[in-house]
Coordinates of C-alpha atoms and ligand atoms in Angstrom, one line a residue:
X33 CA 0.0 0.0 0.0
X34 CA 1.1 3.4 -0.8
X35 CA 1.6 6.1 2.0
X36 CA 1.2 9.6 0.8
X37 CA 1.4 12.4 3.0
X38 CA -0.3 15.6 2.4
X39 CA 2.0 17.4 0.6
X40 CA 1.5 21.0 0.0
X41 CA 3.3 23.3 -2.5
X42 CA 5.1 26.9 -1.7
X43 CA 5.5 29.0 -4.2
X44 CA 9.1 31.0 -3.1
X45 CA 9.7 34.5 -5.0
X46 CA 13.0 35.5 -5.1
X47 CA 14.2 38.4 -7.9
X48 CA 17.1 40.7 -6.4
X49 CA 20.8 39.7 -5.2
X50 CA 19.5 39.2 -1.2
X51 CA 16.5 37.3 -2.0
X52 CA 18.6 34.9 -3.7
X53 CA 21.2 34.7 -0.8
X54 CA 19.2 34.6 2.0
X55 CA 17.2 31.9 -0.1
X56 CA 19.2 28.9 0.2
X57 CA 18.8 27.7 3.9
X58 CA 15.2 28.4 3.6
X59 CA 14.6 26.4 0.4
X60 CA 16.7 23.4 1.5
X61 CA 14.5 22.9 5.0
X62 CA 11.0 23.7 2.9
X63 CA 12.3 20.6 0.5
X64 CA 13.0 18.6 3.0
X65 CA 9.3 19.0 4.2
X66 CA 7.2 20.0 1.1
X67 CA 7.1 20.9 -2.8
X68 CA 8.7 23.8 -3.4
X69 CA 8.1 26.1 -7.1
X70 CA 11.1 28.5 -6.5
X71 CA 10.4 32.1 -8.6
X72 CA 13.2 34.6 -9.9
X73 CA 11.4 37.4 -11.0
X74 CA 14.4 37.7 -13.3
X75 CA 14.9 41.8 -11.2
X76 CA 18.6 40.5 -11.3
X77 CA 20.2 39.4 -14.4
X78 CA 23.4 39.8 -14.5
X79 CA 25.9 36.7 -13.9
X80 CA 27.4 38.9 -10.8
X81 CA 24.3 39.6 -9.2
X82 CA 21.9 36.3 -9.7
X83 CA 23.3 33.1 -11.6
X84 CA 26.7 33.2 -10.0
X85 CA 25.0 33.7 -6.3
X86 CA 22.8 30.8 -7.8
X87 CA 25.9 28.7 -7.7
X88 CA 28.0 30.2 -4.7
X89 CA 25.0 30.2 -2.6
X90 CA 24.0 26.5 -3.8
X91 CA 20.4 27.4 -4.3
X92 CA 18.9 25.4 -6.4
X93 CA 18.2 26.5 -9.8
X94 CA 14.6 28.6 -9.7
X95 CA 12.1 26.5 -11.4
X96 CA 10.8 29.8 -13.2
X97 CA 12.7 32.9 -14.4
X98 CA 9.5 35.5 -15.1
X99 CA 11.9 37.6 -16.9
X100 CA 10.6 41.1 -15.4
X101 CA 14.6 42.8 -15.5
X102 CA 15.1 46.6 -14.7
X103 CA 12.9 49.9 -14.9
X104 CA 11.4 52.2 -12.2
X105 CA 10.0 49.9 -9.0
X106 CA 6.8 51.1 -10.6
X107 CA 7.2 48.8 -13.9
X108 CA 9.3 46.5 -11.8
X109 CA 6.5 45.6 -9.4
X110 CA 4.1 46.0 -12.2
X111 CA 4.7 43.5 -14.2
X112 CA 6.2 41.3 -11.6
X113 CA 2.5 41.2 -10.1
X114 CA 1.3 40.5 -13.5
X115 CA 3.2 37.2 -14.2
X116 CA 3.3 35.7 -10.7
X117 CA -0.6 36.4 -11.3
X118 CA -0.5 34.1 -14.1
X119 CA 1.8 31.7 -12.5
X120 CA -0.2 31.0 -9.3
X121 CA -3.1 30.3 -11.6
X122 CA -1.6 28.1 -13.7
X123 CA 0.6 26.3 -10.6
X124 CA -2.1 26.5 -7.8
X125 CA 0.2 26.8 -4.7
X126 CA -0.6 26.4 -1.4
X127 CA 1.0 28.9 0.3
X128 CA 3.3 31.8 -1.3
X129 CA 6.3 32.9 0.1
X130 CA 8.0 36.5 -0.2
X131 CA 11.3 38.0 1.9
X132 CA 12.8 41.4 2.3
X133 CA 11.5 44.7 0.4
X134 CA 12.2 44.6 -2.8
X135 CA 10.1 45.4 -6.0
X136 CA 10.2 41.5 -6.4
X137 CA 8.8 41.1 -2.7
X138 CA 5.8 43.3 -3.2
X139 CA 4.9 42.2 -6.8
X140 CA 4.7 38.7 -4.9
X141 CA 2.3 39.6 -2.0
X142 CA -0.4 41.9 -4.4
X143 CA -0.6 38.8 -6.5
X144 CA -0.9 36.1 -3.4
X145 CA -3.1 38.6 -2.6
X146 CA -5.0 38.8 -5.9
X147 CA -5.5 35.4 -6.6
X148 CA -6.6 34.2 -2.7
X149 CA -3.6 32.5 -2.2
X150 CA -2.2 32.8 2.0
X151 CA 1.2 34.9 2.0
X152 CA 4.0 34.1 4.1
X153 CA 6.6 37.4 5.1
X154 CA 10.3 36.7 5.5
X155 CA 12.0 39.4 7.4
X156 CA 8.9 40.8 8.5
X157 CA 8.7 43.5 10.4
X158 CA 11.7 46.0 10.2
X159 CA 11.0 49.7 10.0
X160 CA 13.5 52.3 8.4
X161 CA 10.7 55.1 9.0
X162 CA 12.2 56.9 6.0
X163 CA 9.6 57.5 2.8
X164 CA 11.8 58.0 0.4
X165 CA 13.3 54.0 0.6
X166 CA 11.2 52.5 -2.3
X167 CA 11.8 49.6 0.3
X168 CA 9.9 51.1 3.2
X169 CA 6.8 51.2 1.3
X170 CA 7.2 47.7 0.2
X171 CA 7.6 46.7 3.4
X172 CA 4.9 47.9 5.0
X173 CA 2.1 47.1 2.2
X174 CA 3.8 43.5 2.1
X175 CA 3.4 43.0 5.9
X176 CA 0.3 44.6 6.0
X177 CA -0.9 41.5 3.5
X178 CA 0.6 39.0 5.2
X179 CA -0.8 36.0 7.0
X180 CA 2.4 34.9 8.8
X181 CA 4.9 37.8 9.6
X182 CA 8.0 35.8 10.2
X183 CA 10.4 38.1 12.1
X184 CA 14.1 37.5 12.6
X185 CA 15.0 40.3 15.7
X186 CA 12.9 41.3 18.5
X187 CA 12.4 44.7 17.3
X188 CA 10.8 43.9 14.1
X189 CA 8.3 42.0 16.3
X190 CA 7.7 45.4 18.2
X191 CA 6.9 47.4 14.9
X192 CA 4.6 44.4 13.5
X193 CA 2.5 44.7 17.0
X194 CA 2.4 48.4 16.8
X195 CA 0.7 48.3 13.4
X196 CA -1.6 45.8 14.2
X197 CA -1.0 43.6 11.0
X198 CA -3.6 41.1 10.9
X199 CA -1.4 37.8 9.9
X200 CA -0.1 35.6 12.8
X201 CA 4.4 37.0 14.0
X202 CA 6.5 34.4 14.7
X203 CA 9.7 35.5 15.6
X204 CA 12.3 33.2 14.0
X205 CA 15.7 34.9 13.6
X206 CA 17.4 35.8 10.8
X207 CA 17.9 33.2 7.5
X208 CA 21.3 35.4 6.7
X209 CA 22.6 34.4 9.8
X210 CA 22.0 30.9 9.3
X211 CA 23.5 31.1 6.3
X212 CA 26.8 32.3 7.3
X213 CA 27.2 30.2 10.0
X214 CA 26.8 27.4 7.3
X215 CA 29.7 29.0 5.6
X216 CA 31.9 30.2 8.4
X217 CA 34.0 27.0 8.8
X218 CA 34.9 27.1 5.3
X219 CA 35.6 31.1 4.5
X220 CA 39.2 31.9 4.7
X221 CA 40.0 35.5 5.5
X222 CA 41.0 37.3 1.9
X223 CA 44.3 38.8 1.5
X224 CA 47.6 38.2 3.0
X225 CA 46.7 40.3 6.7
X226 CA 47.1 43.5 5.7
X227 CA 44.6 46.5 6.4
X228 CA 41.9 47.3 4.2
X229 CA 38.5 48.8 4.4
X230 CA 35.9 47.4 2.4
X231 CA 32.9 49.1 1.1
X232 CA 29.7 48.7 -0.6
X233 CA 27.1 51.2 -1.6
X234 CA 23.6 51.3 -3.8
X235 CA 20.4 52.6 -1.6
X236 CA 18.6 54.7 -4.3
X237 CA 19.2 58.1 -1.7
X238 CA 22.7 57.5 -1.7
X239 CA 23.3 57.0 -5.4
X240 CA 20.5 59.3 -6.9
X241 CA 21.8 62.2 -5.7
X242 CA 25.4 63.6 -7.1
X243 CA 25.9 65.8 -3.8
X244 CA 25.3 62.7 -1.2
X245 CA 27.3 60.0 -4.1
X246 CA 30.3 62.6 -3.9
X247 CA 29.8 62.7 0.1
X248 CA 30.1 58.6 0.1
X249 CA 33.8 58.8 -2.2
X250 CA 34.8 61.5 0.4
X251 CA 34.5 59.3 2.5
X252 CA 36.1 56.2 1.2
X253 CA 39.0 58.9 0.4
X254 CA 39.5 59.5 4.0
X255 CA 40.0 55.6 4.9
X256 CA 43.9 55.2 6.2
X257 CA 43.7 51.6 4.9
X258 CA 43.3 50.8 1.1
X259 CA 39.8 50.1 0.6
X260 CA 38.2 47.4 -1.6
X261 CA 35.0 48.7 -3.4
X262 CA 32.9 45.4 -5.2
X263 CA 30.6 48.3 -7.3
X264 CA 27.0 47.5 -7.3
X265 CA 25.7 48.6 -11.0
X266 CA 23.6 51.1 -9.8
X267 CA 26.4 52.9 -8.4
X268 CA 28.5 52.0 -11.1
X269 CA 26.1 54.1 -13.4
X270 CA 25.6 57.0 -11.3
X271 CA 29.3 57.7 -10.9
X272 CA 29.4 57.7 -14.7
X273 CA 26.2 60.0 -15.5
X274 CA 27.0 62.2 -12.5
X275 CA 31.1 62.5 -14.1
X276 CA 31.9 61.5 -10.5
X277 CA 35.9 60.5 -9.8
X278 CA 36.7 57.9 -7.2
X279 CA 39.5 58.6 -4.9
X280 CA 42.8 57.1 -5.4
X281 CA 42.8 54.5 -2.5
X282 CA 39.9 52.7 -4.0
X283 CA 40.1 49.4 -5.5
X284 CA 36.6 49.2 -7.5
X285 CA 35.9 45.9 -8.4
X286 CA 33.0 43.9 -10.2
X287 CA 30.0 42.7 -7.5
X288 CA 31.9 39.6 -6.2
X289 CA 29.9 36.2 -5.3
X290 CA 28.9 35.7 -1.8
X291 CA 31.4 33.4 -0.7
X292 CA 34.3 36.1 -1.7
X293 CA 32.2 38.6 -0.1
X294 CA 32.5 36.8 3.1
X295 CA 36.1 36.3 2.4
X296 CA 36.2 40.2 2.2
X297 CA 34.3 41.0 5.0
X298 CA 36.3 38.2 7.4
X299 CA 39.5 39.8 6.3
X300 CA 38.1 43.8 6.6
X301 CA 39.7 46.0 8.9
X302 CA 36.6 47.6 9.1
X303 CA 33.3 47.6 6.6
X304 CA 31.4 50.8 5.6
X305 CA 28.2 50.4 3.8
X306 CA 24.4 50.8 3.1
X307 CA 23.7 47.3 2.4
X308 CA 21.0 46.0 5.1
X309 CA 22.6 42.3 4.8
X310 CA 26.1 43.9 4.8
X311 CA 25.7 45.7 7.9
X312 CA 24.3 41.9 9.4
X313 CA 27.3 40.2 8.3
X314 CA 29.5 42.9 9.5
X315 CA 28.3 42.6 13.1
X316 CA 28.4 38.3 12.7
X317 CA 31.9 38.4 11.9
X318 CA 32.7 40.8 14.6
X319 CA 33.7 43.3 12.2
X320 CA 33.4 46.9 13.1
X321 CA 30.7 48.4 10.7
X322 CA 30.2 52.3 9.3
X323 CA 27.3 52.6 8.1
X324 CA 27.0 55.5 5.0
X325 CA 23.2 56.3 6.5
X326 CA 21.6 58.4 8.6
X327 CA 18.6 55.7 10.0
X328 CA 19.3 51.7 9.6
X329 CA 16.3 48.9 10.3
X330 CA 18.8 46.8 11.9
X331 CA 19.1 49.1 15.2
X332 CA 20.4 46.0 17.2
X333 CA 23.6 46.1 15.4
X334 CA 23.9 49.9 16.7
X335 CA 22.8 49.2 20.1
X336 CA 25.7 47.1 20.8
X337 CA 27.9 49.4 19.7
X338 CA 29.9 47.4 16.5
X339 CA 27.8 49.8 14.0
X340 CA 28.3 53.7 13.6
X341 CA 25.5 55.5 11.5
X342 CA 27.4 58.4 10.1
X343 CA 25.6 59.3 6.9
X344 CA 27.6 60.8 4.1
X345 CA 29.9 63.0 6.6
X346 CA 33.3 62.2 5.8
X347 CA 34.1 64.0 9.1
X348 CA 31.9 61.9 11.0
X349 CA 33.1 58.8 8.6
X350 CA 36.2 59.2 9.4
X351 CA 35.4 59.8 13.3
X352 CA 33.6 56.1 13.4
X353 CA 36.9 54.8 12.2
X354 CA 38.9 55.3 15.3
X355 CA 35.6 54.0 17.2
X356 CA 36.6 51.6 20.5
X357 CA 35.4 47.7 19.3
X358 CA 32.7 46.7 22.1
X359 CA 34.2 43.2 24.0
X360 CA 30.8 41.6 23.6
X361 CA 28.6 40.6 20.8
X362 CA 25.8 38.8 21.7
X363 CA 24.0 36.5 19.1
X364 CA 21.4 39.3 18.2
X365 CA 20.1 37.5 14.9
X366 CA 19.1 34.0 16.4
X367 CA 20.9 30.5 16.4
X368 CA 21.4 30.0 13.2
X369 CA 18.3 27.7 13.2
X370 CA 15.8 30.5 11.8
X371 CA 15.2 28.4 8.2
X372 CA 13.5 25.5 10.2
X373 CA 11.2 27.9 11.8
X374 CA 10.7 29.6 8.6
X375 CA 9.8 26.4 7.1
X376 CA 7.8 24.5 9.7
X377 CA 5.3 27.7 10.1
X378 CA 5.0 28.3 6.4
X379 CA 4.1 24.5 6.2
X380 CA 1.9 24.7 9.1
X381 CA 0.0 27.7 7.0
X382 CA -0.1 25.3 3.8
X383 CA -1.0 22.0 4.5
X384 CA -3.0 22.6 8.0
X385 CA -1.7 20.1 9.0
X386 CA 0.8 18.4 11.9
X387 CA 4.0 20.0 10.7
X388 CA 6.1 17.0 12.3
X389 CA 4.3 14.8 11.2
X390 CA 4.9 15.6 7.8
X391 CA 8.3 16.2 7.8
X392 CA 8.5 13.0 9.6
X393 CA 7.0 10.8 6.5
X394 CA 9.0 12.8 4.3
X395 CA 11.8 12.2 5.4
X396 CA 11.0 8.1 5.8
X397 CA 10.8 8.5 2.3
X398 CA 7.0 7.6 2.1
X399 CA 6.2 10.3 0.0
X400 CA 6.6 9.2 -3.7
Ligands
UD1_50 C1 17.4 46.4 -5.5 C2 16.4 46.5 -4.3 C3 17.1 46.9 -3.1 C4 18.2 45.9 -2.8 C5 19.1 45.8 -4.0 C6 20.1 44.8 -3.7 C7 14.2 47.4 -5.0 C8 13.2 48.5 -5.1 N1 15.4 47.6 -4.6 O1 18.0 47.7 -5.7 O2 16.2 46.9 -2.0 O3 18.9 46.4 -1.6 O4 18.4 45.5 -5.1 O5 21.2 44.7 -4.5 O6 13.8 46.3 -5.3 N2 21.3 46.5 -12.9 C9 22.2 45.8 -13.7 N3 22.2 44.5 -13.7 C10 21.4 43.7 -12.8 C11 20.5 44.4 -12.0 C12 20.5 45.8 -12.0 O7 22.9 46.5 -14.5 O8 21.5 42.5 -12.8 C13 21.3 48.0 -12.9 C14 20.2 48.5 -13.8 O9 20.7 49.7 -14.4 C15 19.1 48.9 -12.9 C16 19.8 49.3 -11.6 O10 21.0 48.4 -11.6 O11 18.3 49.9 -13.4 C17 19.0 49.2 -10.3 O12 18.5 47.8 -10.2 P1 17.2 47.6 -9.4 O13 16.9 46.1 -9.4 O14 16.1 48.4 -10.0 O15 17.4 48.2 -8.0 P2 18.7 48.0 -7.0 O16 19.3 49.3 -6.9 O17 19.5 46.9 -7.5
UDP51 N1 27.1 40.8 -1.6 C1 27.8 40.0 -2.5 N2 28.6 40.6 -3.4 C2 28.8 41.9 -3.4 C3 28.1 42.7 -2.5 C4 27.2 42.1 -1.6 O1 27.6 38.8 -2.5 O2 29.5 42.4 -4.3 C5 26.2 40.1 -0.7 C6 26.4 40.4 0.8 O3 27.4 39.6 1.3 C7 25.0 40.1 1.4 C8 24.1 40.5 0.3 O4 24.9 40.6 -0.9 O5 24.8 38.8 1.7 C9 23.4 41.8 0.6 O6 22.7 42.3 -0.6 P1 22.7 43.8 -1.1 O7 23.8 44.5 -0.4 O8 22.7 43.7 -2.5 O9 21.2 44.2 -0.6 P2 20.6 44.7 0.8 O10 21.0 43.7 1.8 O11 21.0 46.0 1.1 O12 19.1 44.6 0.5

């Protein structure tokens, strides 16, 4: 006689460079319990910033690529909504699942939303409280849609209670953090012990504007250490439209995978950015973090004191650099276990049914 378990299908978006990261942890524990249609919105394209993550992050390869690309968030989320609409009719999942704030993470909850299907938040819950991040706004209309905000800090928990979202928050801990604590016994520090600062930069405010771009390579200019810059092709563009010169201790290089972005970070004298996973890793590594804003969602990092917010002030940039390095760094983004929880709730929301008990037959191999 055959046994077959109740298997239930999540449909995972992914479409921009930290979706696809922070997807591999989360993917591998929703396989091991259910069917899983993994989505690239195709927001990323380039071999830099999606297929060679694909590989270094050893996602699997997303069943669909919807092909949506670049244009204003507008398009972007647009015509992302538009084909996942089509896709969840056609595929008829369960559950979807979104994470983050990007224009691929809103174009998945409006059509969860628009076809009836329960949505599942990844990351749920963090707060810049600045309007003019495209990603605030996707934030809050994606939580506000949700029926499971998954959290990964505290805080994020807070914000999610204060809004009264109407969807169930879990707080699980951060799926980034798992994923570099996969990695960590494996990631060599880069370069032969000498000094460097490394840098990354691309929030539309910093990178939009020629007067706060030009404060952010004032910066960099005033680092005593060489500084390694992997250029993110949005800033890579405005530096040429804008006629913008980098200073002469910068080392631009092409976006780098994820595994030699750890290596970078490990090795790093200290990191300045504006990355929300950079500033994450930075604190994981026990890396002293400068972060090239004025307001960041992860305030934790901040709090215990290994990350300076100093805007685009080379004054205050170069100030945060001779910062004291706290002597404790308590595991503010979870146990590295946050991808089960992330899996076993969304399942609970998909099949209704015993989560353990599925994953249990699953992994007897009853299921055919
Ligand atoms: C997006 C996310 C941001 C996230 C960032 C991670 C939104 C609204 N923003 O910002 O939250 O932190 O990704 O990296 O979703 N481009 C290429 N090749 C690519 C991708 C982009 O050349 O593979 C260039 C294009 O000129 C494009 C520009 O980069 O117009 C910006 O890309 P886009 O995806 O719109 O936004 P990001 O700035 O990457
Ligand atoms: N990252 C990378 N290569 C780079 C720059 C960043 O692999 O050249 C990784 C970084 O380690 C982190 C993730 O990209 O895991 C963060 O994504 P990004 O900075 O693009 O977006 P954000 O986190 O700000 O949304």
């Amino acid at each position: 006689m055959t046994h077959r378990a109740p298997v239930a299908t999540v449909l995972s978006v992914i479409g921009a460079r930290p979706e696809i990261i922070q997807a591999a942890p989360v993917s591998r524990e929703i396989r091991l319990r259910c069917e899983e249609i993994l989505v690239h919105t195709g927001q990323h394209y380039d071999a830099r910033m999606s297929g060679d993550q694909i590989t270094s992050t050893e996602l699997p390869e997303p069943d669909v690529n919807l092909g949506v690309g670049s244009g204003s968030t507008d398009e972007q989320v647009t015509l992302g909504t538009e084909r996942l609409v089509a896709l969840i009719g056609e595929r008829r999942p369960d559950v979807v699942l979104v994470r983050g704030d990007t224009s691929a993470t809103l174009a998945g909850a409006l059509a969860a939303e628009r076809m009836g299907v329960p949505l599942v938040h990844v990351e749920a819950g963090l707060r810049s409280h600045r309007a003019d991040m495209p990603e605030e706004y996707n934030r809050v209309e994606t939580d506000k849609r949700s029926d499971l905000c998954l959290a990964p800090v505290p805080g994020a928990v807070e914000n999610l209670k204060a809004e009264q979202v109407r969807g169930e928050i879990f707080m699980t801990g951060d799926p980034l953090c798992d994923m570099l604590e996969r990695w960590r016994p494996e990631i060599e520090p880069y370069g032969d012990g000498s000094d460097y600062l490394l840098a990354t930069v691309h929030r539309n405010y910093n990178t939009d504007d020629p007067v706060r771009l030009q404060g952010v390579l004032d910066s960099l200019g005033r680092s005593p250490w060489p500084v390694k810059w992997p250029l993110h092709p949005r800033t890579a563009a405005a530096i040429e439209r804008f006629g913008l010169t980098v200073p002469g201790n910068v080392d631009v290089l092409a976006p780098v995978t994820y595994r030699e972005m750890l290596a970078l970070e490990r090795g790093a004298r200290a990191i300045a950015t504006d990355s929300g996973g950079v500033q994450r890793e930075a604190y994981l590594w026990g890396v002293p973090c400068i972060t090239l804003r004025e307001e960041t969602e992860w305030t934790d990092t901040v709090d215990q004191g290994w990350n300076t917010l100093v805007g685009v002030d080379p004054v205050a940039f170069e100030a945060a650099l001779s910062a004291p390095i706290p002597s404790e760094r308590p595991p503010i983004f979870g146990d590295g276990h946050a991808s089960e929880r992330i899996a076993e709730q969304t399942l609970r929301l998909a099949a209704h049914v015993n989560t353990a008990a599925v994953s249990t037959i699953q992994r007897e191999g009853w299921v055919s």
